C-alpha atoms as a printed R data frame, in Angstrom:
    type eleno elety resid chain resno       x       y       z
1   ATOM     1    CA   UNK     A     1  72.902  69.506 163.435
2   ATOM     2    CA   UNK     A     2  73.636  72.768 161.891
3   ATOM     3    CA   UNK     A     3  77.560  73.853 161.227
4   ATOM     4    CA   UNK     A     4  79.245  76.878 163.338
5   ATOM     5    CA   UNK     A     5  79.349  79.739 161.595
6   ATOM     6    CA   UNK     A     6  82.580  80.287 159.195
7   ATOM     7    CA   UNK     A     7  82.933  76.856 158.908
8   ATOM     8    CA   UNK     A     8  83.862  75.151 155.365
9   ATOM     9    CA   UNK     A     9  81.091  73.116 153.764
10  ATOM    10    CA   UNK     A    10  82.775  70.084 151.801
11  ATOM    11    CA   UNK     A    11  81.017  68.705 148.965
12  ATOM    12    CA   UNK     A    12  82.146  65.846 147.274
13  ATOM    13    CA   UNK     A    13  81.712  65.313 143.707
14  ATOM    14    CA   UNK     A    14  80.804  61.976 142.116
15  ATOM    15    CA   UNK     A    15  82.776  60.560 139.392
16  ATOM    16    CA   UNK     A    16  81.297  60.960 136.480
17  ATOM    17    CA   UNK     A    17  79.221  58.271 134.706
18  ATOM    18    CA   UNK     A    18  81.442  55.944 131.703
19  ATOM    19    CA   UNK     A    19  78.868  57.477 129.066
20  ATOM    20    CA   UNK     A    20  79.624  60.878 129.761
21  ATOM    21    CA   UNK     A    21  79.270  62.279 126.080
22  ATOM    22    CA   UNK     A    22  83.286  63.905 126.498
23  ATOM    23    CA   UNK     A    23  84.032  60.915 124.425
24  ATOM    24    CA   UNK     A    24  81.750  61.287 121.667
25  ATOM    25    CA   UNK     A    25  82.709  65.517 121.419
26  ATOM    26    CA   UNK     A    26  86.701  64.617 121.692
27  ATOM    27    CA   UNK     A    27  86.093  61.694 118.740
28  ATOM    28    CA   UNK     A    28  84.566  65.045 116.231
29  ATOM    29    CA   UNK     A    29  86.221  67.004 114.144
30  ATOM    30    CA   UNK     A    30  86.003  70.376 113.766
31  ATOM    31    CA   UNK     A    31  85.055  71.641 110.314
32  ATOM    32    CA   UNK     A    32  86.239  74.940 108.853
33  ATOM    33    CA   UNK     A    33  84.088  77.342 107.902
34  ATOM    34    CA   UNK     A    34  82.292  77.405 104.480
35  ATOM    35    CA   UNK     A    35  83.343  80.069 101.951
36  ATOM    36    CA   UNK     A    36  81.095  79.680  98.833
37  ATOM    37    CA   UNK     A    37  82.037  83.328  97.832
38  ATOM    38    CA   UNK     A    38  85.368  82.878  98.259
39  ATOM    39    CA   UNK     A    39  85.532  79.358  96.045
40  ATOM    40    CA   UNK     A    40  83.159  81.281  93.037
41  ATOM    41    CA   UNK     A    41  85.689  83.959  92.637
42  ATOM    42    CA   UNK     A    42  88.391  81.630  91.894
43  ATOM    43    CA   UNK     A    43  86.890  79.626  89.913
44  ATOM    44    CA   UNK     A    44  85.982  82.831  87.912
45  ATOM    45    CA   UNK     A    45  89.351  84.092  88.028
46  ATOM    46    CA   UNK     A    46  90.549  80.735  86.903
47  ATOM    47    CA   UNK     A    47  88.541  80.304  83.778
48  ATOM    48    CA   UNK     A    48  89.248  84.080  82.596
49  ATOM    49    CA   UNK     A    49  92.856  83.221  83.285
50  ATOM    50    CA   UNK     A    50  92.834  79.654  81.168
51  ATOM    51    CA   UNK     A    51  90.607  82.091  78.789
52  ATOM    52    CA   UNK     A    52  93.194  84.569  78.723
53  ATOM    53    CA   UNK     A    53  96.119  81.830  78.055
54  ATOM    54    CA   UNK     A    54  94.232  79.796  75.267
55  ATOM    55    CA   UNK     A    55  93.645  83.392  73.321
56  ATOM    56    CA   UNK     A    56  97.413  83.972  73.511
57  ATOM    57    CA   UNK     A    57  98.169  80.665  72.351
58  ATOM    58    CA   UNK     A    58  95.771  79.616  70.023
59  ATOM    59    CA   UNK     A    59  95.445  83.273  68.440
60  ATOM    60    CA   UNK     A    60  97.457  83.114  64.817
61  ATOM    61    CA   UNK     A    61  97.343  86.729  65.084
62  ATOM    62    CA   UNK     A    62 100.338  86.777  67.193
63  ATOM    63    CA   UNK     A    63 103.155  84.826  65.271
64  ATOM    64    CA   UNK     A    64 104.665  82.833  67.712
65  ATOM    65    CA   UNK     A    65 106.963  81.347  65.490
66  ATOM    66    CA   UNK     A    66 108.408  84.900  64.316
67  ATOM    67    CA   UNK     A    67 108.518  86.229  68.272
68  ATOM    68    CA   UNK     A    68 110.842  82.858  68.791
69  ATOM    69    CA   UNK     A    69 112.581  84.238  65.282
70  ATOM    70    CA   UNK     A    70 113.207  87.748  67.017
71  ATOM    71    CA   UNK     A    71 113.854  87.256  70.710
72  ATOM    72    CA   UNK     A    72 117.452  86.430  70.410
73  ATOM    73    CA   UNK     A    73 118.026  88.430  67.143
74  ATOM    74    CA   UNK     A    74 121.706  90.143  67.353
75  ATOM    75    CA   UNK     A    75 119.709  93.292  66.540
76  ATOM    76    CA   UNK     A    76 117.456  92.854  69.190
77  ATOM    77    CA   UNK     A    77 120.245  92.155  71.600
78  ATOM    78    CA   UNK     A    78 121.937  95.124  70.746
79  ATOM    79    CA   UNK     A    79 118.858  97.293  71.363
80  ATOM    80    CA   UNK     A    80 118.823  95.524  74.427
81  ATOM    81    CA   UNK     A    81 122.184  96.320  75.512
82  ATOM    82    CA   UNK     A    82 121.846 100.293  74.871
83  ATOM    83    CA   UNK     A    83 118.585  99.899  77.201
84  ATOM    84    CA   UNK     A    84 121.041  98.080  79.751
85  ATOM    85    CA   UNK     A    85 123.482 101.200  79.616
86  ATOM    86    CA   UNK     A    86 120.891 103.860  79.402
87  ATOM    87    CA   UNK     A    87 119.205 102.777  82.810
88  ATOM    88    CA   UNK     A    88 122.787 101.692  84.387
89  ATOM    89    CA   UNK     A    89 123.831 105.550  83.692
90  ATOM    90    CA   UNK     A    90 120.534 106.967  84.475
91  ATOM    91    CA   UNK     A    91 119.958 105.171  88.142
92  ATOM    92    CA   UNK     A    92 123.308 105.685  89.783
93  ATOM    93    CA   UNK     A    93 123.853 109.832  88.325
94  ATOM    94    CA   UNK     A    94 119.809 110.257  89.401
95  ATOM    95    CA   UNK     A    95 120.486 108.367  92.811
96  ATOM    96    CA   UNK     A    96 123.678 110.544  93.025
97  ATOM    97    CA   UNK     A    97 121.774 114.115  92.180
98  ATOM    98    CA   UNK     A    98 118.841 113.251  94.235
99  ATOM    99    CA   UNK     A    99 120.274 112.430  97.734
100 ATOM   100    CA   UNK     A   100 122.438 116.253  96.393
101 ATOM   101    CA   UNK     A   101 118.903 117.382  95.900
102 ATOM   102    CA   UNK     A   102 117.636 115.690  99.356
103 ATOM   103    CA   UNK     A   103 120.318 116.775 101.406
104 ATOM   104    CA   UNK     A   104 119.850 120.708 100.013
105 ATOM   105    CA   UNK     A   105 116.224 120.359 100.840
106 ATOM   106    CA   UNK     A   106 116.954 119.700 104.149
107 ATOM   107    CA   UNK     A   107 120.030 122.411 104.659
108 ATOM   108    CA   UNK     A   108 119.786 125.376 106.527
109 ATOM   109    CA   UNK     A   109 120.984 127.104 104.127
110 ATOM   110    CA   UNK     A   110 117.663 129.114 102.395
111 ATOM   111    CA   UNK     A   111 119.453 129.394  99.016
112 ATOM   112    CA   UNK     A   112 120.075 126.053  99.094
113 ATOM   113    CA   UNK     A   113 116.516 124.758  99.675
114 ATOM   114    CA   UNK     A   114 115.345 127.415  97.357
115 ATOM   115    CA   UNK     A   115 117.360 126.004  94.684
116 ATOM   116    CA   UNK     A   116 116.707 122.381  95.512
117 ATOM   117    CA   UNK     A   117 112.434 122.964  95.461
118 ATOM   118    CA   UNK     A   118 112.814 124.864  92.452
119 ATOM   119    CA   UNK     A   119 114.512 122.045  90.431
120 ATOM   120    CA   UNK     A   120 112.367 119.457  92.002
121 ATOM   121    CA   UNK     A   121 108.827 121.554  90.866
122 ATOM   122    CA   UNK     A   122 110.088 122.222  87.046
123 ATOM   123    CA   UNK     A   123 111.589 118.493  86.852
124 ATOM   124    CA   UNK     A   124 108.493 116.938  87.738
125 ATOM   125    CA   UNK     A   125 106.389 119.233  86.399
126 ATOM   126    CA   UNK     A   126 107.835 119.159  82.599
127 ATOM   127    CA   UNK     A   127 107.393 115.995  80.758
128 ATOM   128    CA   UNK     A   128 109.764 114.020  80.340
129 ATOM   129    CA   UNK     A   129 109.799 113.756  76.406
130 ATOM   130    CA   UNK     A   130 109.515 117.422  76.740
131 ATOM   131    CA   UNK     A   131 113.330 117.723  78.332
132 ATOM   132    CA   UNK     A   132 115.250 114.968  75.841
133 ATOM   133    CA   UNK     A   133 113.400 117.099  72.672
134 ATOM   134    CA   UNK     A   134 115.156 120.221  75.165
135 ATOM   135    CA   UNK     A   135 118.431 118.769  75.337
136 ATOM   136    CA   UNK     A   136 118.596 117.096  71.810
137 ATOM   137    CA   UNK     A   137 118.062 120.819  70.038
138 ATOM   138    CA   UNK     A   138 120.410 122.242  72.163
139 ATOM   139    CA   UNK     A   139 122.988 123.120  70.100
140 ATOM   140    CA   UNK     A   140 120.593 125.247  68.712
141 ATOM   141    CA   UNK     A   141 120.254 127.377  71.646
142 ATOM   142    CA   UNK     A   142 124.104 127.338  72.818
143 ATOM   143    CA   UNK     A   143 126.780 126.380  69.831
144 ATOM   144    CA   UNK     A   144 129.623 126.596  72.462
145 ATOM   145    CA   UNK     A   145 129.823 125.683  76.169
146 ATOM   146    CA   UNK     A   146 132.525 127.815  77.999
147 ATOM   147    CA   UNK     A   147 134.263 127.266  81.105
148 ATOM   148    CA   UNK     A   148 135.494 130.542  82.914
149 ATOM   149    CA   UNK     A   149 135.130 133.298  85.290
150 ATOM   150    CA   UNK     A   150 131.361 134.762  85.105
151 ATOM   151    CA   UNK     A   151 130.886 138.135  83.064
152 ATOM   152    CA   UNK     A   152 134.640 137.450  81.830
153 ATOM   153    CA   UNK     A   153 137.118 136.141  79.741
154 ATOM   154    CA   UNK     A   154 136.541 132.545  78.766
155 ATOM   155    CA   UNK     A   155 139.378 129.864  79.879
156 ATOM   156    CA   UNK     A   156 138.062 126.743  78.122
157 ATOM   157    CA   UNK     A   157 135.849 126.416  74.861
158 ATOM   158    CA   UNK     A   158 133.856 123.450  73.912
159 ATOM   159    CA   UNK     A   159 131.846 122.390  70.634
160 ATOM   160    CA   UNK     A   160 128.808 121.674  72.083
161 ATOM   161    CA   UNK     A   161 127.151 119.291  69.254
162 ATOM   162    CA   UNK     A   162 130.585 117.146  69.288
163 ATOM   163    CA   UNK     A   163 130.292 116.445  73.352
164 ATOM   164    CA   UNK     A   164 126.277 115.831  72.802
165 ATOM   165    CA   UNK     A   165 126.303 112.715  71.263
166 ATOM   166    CA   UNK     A   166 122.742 110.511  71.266
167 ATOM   167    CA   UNK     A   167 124.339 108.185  74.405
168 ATOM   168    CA   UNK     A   168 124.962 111.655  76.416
169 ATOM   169    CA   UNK     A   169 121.284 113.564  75.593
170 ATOM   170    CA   UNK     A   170 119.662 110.235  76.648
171 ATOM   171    CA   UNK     A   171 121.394 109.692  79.850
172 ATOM   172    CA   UNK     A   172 121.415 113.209  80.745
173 ATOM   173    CA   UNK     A   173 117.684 113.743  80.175
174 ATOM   174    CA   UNK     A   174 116.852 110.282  82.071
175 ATOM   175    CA   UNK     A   175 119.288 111.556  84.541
176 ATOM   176    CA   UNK     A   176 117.893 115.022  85.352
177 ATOM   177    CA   UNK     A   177 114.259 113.346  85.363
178 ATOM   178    CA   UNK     A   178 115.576 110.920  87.778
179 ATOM   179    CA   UNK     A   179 116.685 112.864  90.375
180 ATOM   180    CA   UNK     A   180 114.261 115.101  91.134
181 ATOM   181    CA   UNK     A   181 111.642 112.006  91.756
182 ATOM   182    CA   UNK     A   182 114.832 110.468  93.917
183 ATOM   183    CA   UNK     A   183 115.146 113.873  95.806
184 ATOM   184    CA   UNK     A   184 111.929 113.251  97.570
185 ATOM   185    CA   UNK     A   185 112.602 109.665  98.009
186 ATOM   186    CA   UNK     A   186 115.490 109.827  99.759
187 ATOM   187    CA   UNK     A   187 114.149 112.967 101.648
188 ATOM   188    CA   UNK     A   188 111.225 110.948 102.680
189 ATOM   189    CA   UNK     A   189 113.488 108.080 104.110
190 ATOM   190    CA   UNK     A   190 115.978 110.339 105.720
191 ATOM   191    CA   UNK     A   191 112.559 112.349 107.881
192 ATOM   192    CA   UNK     A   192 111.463 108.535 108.788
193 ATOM   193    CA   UNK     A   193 114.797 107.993 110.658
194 ATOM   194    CA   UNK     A   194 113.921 108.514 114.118
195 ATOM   195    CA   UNK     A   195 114.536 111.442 115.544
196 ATOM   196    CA   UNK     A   196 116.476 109.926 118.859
197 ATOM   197    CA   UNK     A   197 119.006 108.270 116.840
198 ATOM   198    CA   UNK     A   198 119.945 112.183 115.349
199 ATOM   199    CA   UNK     A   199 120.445 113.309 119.120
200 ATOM   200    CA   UNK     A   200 121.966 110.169 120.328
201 ATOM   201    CA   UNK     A   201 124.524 110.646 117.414
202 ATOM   202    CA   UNK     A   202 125.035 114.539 118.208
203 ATOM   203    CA   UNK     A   203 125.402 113.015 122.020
204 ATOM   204    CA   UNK     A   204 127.809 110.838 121.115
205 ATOM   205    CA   UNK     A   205 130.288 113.887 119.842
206 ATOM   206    CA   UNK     A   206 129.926 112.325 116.056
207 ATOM   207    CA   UNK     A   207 130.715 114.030 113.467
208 ATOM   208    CA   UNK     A   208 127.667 115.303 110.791
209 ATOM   209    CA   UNK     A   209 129.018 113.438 107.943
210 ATOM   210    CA   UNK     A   210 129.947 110.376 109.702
211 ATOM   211    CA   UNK     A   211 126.374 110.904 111.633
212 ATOM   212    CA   UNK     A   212 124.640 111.012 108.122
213 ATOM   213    CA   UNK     A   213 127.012 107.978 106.699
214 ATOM   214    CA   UNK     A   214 127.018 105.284 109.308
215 ATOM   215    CA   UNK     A   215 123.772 106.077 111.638
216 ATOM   216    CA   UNK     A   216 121.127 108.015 109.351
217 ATOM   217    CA   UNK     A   217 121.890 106.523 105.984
218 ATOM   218    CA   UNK     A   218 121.725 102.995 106.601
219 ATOM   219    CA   UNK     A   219 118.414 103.287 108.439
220 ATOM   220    CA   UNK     A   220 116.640 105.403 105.865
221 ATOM   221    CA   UNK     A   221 117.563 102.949 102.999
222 ATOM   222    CA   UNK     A   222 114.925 100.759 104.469
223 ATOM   223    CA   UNK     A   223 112.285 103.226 103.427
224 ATOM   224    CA   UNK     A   224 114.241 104.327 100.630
225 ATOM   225    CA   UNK     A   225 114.453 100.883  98.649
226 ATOM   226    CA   UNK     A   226 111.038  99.885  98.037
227 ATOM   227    CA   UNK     A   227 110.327 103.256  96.959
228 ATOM   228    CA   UNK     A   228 113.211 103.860  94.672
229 ATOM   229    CA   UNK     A   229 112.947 100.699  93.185
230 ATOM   230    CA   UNK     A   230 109.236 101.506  92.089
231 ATOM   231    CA   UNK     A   231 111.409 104.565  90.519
232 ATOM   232    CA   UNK     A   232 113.791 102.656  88.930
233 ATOM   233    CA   UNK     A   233 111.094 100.165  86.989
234 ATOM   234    CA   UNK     A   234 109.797 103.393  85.679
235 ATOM   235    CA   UNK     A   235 113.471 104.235  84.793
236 ATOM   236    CA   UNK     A   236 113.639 100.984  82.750
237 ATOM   237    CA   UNK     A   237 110.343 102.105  80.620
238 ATOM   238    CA   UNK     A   238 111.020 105.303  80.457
239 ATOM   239    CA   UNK     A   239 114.277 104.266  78.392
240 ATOM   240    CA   UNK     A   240 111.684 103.525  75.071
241 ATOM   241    CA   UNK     A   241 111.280 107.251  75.141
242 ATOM   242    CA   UNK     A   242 114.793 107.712  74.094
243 ATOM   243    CA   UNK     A   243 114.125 106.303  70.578
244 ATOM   244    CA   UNK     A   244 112.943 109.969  70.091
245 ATOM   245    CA   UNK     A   245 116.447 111.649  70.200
246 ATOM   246    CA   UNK     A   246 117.204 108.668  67.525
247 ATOM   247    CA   UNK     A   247 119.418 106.410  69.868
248 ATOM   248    CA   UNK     A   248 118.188 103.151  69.247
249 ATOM   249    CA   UNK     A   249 117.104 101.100  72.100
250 ATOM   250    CA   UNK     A   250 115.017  98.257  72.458
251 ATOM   251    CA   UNK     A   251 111.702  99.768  71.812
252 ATOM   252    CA   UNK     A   252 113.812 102.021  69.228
253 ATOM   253    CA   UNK     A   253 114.941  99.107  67.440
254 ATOM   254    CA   UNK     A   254 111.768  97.350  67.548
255 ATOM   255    CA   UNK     A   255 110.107 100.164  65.665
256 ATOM   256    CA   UNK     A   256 112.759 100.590  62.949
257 ATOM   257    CA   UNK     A   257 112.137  95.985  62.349
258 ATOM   258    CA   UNK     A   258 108.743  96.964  62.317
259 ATOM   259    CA   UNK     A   259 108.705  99.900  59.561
260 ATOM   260    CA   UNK     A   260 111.091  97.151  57.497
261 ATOM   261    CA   UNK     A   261 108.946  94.038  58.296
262 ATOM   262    CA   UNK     A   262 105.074  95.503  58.803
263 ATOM   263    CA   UNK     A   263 104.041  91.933  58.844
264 ATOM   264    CA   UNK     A   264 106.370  91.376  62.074
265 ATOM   265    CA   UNK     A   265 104.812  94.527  63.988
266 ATOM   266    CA   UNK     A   266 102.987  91.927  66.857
267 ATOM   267    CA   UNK     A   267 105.709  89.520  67.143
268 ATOM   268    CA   UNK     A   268 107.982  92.237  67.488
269 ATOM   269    CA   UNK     A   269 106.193  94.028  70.158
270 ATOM   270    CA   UNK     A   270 105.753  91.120  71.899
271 ATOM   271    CA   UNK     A   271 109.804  90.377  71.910
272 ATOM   272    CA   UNK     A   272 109.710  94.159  73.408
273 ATOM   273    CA   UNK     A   273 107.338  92.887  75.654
274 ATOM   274    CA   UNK     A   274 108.741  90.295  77.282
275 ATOM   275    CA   UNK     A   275 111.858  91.640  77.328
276 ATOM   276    CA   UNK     A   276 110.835  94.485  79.948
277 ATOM   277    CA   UNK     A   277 109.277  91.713  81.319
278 ATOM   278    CA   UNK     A   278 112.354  90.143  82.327
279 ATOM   279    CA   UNK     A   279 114.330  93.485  82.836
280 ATOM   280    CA   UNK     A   280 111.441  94.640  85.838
281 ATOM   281    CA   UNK     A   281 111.341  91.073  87.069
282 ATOM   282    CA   UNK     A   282 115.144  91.040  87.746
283 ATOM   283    CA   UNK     A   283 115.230  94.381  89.202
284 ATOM   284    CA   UNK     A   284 111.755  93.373  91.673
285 ATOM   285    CA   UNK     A   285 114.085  89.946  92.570
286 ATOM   286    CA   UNK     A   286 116.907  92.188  93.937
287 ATOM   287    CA   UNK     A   287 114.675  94.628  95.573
288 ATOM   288    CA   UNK     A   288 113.688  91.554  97.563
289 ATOM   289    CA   UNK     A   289 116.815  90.477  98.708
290 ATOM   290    CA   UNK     A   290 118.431  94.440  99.212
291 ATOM   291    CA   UNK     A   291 115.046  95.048 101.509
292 ATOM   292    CA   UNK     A   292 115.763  91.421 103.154
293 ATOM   293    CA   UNK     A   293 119.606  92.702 103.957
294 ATOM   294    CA   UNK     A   294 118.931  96.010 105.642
295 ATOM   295    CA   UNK     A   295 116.155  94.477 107.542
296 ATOM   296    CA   UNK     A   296 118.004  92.878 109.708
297 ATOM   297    CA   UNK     A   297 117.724  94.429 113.214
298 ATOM   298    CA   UNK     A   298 114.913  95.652 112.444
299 ATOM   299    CA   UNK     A   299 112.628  92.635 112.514
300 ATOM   300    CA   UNK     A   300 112.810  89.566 114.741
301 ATOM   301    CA   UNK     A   301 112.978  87.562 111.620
302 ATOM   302    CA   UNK     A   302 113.889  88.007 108.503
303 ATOM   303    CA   UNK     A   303 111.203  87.273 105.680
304 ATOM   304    CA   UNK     A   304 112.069  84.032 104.166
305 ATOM   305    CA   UNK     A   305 113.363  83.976 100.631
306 ATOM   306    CA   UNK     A   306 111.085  82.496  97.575
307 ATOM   307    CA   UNK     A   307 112.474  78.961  98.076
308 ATOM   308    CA   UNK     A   308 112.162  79.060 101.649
309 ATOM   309    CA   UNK     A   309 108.578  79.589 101.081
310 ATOM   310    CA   UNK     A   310 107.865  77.196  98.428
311 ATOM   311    CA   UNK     A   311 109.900  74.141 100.682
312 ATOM   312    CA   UNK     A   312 107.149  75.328 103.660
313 ATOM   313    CA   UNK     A   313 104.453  75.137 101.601
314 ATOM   314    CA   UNK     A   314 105.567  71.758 100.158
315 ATOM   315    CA   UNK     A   315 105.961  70.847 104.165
316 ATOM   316    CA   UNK     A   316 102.730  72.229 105.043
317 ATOM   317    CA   UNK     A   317 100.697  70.461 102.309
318 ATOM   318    CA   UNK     A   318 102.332  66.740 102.818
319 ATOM   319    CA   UNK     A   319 101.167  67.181 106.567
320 ATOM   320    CA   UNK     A   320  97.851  68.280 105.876
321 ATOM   321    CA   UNK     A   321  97.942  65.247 103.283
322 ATOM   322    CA   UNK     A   322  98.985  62.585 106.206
323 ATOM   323    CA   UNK     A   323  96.269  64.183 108.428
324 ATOM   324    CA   UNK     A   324  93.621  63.403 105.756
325 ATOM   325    CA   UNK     A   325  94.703  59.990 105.325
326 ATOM   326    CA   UNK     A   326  94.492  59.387 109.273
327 ATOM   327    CA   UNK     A   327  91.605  60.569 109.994
């Protein structure tokens, strides 16, 4: 007998049979994929790296026992500690002069961006061994520094090559060098601001300092860290160069061991060495932590911190372990 038309044709399904392979597919396990290439270049980058290691070690070329002899060296330390003040001095009166430099660039005044390009272009463009060699003959150029009214009588008269002392040419080279690299840092994180949070400021009645201080600033240090920081490791190398205007830093003091012990020349580069080392690695540590602070708002989460890591690895790898052993 045939159904009406539009009617609903029920079919039922029969349960299906106890063997159904579901069992068999559900007791598997899935395997990941192989990565042969993958496993070959770390085992290659392992041995060159246990290559690498043994060479240092096992090399007597390198003196171990004298770079343990000069690490902690009260000369040492004291080249260490001019290095300290050099870049100290350097970073904050380059950070200063190049958000000076940044905001100029961006003013509306045309003398004042003229200016600002002009002293970004010659900075960057002159080397910077070039400018402390400048600055440390320049009390041959100009004996006396005056202070008074332009084309006129002179109120205040200084000895140039008594204020220029080796502490001042160093910091004041590294200083000029600085900020004309920081201009364009802090340029480029003040343009990434959006623009909507300018107009919503200007909305709100705000004042252009207070505008650029609480709203603009803060946001823009987000882009400006990373970047800056890059600046400032090159700051902390850059402070060997100053050995050439005969202050004696770390690298400067290093050389002047080395002309009295030539047999110490390796072990005493390597004390140089590691000593940068740990002067970059300290600086990357609180780039971490400054980037981790003004990220918040911006992210969901915040990155988690080195230990934070390590205790989720440790987590992941004892479940993975237990996993193993139940299977």
């Amino acid at each position: 007998m045939s159904e009406p038309p539009g009617a609903a044709v029920s079919v039922a399904e029969a349960p299906p049979p106890a063997d159904t392979p579901s069992k068999e597919l559900a007791a598997q396990r899935v395997l990941p994929l192989r990565r042969p290439g993958r496993w070959i270049a770390t085992a290659v980058v392992l041995v060159l790296a246990a290559q690498f290691v043994h060479g240092l070690v096992s090399n007597p070329f390198y003196q171990w026992d004298r770079f343990g002899y000069w690490f902690f060296r009260p000369t040492i330390l004291d080249g260490l500690l001019v290095t300290l003040e050099v870049t100290v001095y350097s970073a904050v009166l380059g950070l200063l002069g190049g958000i000076l430099l940044a905001l100029a660039r961006l003013s509306a005044s045309p003398v004042l961006r003229a200016v600002s390009w002009v002293y970004i272009w010659a900075l960057r463009s002159i080397p910077l061994i070039v400018v402390l060699l400048f600055l440390y003959n320049f009390s041959a150029l100009y004996k006396t520094l005056s202070l008074g009214v332009p084309f006129g009588p002179a109120f205040f008269t200084f000895d140039e090559s008594r204020l220029a002392t080796d502490m001042v040419v160093a910091v004041i080279g590294l200083s000029l060098n600085e900020a004309a690299y920081a201009a364009e840092v802090v340029r480029g994180g003040i343009l990434s601001v959006d623009q909507g949070q300018h107009e919503a400021a200007s909305a709100l009645g705000l004042p252009k300092r207070y505008q650029f201080r609480r709203i603009v600033f803060p946001q823009a240090l987000r882009s400006i860290t990373p970047n800056y920081v890059n600046q400032l490791i090159g700051l902390v190398k850059s402070t060997s160069l100053v050995f050439y205007v005969s202050l004696l830093d770390l690298f400067g003091t290093a050389q002047t061991m080395g002309a009295t012990y030539p047999g110490d020349i390796v072990p005493l580069l390597l004390v140089v060495t590691a000593w940068y080392l740990i002067l970059t690695s300290v600086v990357s540590v609180i780039q971490f932590y400054v980037e981790r602070y003004y990220a918040r708002g911006a992210t969901r989460t915040l990155p988690p911190t080195p230990l934070q890591k390590l205790r989720a690895g440790l987590t992941e790898l004892r479940a993975r372990i237990r996993r193993e052993a139940a299977v």
